[in-house]
XYZ file of C-alpha atoms in Angstrom:
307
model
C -22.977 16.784 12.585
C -22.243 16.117 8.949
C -18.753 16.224 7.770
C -19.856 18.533 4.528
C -19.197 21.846 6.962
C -15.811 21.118 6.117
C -16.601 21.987 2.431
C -15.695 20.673 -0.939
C -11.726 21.554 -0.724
C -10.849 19.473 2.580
C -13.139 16.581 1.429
C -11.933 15.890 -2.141
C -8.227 17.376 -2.179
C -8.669 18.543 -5.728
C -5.127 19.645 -5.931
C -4.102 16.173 -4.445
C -6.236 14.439 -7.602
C -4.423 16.843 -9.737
C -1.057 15.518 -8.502
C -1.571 11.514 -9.123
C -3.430 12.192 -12.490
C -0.230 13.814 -13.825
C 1.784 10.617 -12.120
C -0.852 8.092 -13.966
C 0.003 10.314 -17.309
C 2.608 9.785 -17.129
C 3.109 6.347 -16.125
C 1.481 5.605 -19.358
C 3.576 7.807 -21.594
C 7.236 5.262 -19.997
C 4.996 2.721 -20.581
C 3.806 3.449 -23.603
C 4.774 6.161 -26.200
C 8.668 6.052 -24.691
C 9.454 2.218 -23.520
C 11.505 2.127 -26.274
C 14.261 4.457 -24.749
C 14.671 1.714 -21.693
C 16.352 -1.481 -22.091
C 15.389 -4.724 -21.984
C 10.969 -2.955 -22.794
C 8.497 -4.880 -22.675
C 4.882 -3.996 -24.177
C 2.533 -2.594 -21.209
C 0.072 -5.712 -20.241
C -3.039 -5.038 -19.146
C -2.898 -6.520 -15.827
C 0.600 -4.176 -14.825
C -1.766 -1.287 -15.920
C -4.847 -2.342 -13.734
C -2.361 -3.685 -10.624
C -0.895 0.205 -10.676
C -3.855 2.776 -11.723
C -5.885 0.686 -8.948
C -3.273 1.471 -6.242
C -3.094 5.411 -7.295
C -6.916 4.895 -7.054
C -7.019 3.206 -3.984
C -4.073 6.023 -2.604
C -6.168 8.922 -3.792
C -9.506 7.236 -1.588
C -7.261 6.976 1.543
C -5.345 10.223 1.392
C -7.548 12.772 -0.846
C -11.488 11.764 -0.329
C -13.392 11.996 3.016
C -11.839 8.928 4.038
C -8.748 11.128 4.716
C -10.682 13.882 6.890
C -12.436 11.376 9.023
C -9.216 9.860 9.550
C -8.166 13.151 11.546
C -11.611 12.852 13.421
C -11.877 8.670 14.039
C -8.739 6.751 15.446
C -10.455 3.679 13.583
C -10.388 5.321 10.564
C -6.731 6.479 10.550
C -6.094 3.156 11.464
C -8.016 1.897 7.812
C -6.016 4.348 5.693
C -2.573 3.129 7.634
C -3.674 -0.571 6.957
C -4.057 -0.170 3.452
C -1.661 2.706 2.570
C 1.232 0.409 4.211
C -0.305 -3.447 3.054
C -2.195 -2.917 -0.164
C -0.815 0.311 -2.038
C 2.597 -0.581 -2.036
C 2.841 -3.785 -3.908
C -0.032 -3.037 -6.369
C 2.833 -0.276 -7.492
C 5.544 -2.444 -7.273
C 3.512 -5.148 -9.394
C 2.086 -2.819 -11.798
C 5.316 -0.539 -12.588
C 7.307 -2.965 -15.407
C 10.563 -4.659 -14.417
C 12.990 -2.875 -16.729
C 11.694 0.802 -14.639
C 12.447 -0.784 -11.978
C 16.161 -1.832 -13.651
C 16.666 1.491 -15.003
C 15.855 3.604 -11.192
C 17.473 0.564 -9.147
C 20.858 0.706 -11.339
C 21.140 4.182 -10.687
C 24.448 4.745 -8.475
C 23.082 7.302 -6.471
C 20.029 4.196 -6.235
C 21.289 1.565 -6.297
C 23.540 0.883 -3.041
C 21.267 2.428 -0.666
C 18.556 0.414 -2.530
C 20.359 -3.145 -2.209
C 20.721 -2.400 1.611
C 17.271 -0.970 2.711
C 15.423 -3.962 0.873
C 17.937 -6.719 2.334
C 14.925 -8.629 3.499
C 15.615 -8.832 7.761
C 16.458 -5.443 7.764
C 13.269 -4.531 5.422
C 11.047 -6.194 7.842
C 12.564 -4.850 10.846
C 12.700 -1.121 9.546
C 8.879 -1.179 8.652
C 8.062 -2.766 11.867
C 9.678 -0.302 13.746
C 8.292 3.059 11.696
C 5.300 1.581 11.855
C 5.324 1.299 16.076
C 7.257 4.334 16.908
C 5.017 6.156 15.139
C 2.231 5.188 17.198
C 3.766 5.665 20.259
C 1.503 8.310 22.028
C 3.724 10.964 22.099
C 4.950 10.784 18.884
C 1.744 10.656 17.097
C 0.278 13.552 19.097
C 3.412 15.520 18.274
C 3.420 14.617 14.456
C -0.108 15.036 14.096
C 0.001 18.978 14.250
C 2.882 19.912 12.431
C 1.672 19.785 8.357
C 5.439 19.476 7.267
C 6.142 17.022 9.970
C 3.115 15.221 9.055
C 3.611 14.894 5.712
C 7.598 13.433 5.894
C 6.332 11.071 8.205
C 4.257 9.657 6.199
C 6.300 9.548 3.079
C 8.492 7.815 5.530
C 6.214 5.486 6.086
C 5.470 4.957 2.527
C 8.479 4.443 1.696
C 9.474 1.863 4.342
C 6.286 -0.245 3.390
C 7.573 -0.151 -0.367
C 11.130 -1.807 1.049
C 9.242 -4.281 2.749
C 7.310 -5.417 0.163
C 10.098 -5.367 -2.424
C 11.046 -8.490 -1.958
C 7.749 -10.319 -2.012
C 6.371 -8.931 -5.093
C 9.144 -7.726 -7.081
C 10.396 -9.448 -10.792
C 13.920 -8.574 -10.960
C 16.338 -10.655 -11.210
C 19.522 -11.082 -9.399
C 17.910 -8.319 -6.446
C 16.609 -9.182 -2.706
C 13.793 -11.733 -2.750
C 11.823 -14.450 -1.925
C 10.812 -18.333 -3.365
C 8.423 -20.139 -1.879
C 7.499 -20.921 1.763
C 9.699 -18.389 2.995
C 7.963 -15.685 1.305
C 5.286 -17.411 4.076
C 7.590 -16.979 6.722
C 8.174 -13.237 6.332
C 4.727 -12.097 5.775
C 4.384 -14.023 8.977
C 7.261 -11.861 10.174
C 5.436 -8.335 10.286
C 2.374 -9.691 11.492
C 4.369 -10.954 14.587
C 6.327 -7.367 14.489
C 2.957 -4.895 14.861
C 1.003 -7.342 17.120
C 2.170 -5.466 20.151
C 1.799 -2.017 19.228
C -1.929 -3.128 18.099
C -2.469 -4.786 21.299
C -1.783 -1.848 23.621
C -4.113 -0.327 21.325
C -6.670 -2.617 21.797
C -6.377 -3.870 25.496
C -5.602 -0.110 26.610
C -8.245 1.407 29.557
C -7.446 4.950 28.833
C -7.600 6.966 25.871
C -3.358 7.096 24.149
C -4.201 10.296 21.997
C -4.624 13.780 22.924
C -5.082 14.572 18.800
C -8.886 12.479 19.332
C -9.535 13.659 23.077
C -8.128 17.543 23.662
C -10.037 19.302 21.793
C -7.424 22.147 20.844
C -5.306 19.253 19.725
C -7.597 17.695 17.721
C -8.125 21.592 15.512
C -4.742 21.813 15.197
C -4.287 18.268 13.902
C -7.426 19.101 11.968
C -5.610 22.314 10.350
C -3.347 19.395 8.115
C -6.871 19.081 5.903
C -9.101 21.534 6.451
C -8.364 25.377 4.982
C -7.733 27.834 7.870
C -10.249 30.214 6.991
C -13.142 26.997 6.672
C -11.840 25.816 10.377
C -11.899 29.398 11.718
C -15.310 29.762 10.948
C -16.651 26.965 12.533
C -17.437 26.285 16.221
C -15.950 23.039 16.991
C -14.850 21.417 20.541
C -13.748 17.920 19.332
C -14.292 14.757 17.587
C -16.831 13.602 19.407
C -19.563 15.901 17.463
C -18.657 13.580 14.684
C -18.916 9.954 16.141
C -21.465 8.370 18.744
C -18.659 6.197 19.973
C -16.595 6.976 22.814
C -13.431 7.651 22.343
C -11.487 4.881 24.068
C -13.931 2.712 21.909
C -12.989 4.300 18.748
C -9.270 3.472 20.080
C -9.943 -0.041 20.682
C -11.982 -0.538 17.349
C -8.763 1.110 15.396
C -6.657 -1.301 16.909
C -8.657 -4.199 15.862
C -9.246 -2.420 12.388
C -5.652 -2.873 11.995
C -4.683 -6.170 12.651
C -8.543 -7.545 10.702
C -7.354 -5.600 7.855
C -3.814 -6.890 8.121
C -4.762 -10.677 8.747
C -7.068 -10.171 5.529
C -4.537 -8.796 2.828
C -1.992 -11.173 4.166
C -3.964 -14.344 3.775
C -4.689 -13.386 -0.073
C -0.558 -13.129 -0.125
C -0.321 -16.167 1.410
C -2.603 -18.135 -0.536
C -0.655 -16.532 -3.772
C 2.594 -17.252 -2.817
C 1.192 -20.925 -1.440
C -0.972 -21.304 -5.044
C 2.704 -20.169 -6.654
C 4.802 -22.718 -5.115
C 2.291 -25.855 -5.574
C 2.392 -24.539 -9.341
C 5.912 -24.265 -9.290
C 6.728 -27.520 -7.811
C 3.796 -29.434 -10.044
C 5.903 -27.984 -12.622
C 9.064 -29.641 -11.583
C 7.169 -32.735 -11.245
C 6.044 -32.476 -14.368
C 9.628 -31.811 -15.990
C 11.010 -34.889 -14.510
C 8.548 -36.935 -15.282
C 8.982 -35.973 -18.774
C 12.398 -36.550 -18.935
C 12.277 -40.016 -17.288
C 9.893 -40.747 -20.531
C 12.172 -39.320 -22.797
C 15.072 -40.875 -21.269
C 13.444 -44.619 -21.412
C 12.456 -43.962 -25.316
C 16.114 -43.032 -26.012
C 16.932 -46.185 -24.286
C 14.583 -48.530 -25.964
C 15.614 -46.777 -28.998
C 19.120 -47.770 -28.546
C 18.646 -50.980 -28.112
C 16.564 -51.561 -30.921
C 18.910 -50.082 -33.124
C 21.733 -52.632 -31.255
């Protein structure tokens, strides 16, 4: 059965669109027409402009296209929009919003100790790990899935707790929480270590976790968070599986594996970047020395020619 029953409003989320094209307009008018009012501006490059109007493109493909509604009717497909709402969105936002924003909301004191303390790196890691696995727990995820309001803090806590995380990986500031080097390494290894068991029950499980993909009165009311009332009213639906030709404990098992693919993936860019970063870094260093063990042995034969 094709998902267009559904019609135009629950598969585009106009008002959604509306929403994040008034956040990119802005965006540009900081940036742009009133940088000047910030400290410390710096001109808009074009690479902070691509890094953030690709991750409020990316976010409106996850939470306000189809992708979104077959996310309420395919466990692997919420799994796809969790992988890259909570891997990928967050630090192309972080990258592409300019340091002295960052300055101006992080030095607010309303901001700034709460901030300090949620993006202390252990407890950072540990936070999103947790969200991330108590939210799948069965009962949890069932219970959130059919409340709209519920639904919706949830996932702005989830958001949110991603954005920590990756605060001190990708951020620019200086003297705030984050990481040189290797140990950038360590910690991306860190979460990966963190959401390997709650993917593995996933995965390894021999019954079905979620009554929001199996019961089919569960699954409308879950389905209310995207489609109008008066469309889903309309329509004589039992469950998901009108939708999919896979069973469902195989949709559960392919979501789990989704997951930790995805995951694996965005990481190993990360970690080649932070790897590529340090070699630069330290060829850099290299190169420094070496210069000044040149310079050093022309002052000296300078000096004693002059002698």
């Amino acid at each position: 059965m094709p998902i267009s029953i559904f019609g135009f409003q629950a598969l585009w989320s106009p008002y959604y669109l509306a929403v994040l094209v008034l956040v990119t307009i802005l965006y540009f008018l900081v940036t742009v027409k009133w940088r000047g009012k910030f400290e410390g501006n710096q001109p808009l490059s074009v690479k902070q402009a691509a890094l953030f109007t690709s991750g409020i493109a990316l976010l409106y493909i996850i939470k306000g296209s189809p992708v979104d509604l077959y996310g309420h009717i395919l466990f692997t497909m919420h799994m796809v929009q969790m992988a890259l709402l909570l891997l990928l969105v967050p630090p192309l936002l972080i990258m592409g919003i300019p340091s002295y924003i960052w300055k101006a909301f992080t030095e607010l004191p309303v901001i700034k100790p709460l901030f300090n303390l949620l993006t202390k790196p252990m407890l950072a890691l540990i936070l999103f790990g947790m969200a991330f696995s108590f939210y799948h727990i069965p009962m949890v995820f069932d219970f959130v899935k059919q409340d709209v309001l519920l639904h919706g803090a949830v996932n702005i806590v989830l958001f949110t707790s991603a954005l920590l995380y990756w605060w001190p990986v990708v951020n620019n500031l200086e003297g705030v929480h984050k990481f040189h080097g290797l140990k950038k390494l360590a910690y991306l290894f860190g979460l990966s270590v963190l959401v390997t068991p709650a993917c593995a029950l996933i995965i390894f499980s021999d019954t079905p976790f979620y009554a929001t993909y199996t019961n089919g009165e569960a699954w409308l009311q879950a389905m209310a968070l995207c489609v109008p009332a008066g469309t889903l009213s309309q329509l004589n639906l039992s469950g998901p599986e009108l939708f999919s030709t896979m069973s469902t404990i195989e949709d559960q098992r392919t979501g789990g594996i989704t997951m930790k693919i995805i995951q694996e993936l965005v990481f190993t860019v990360f970690i080649w970047l932070v790897f590529y970063e340090w070699l630069r870094n330290e060829n850099d260093n290299a190169d420094e020395i070496t210069a000044k063990v040149l310079q050093d042995r022309k002052d000296m034969a300078y000096h004693r020619h002059n002698a």
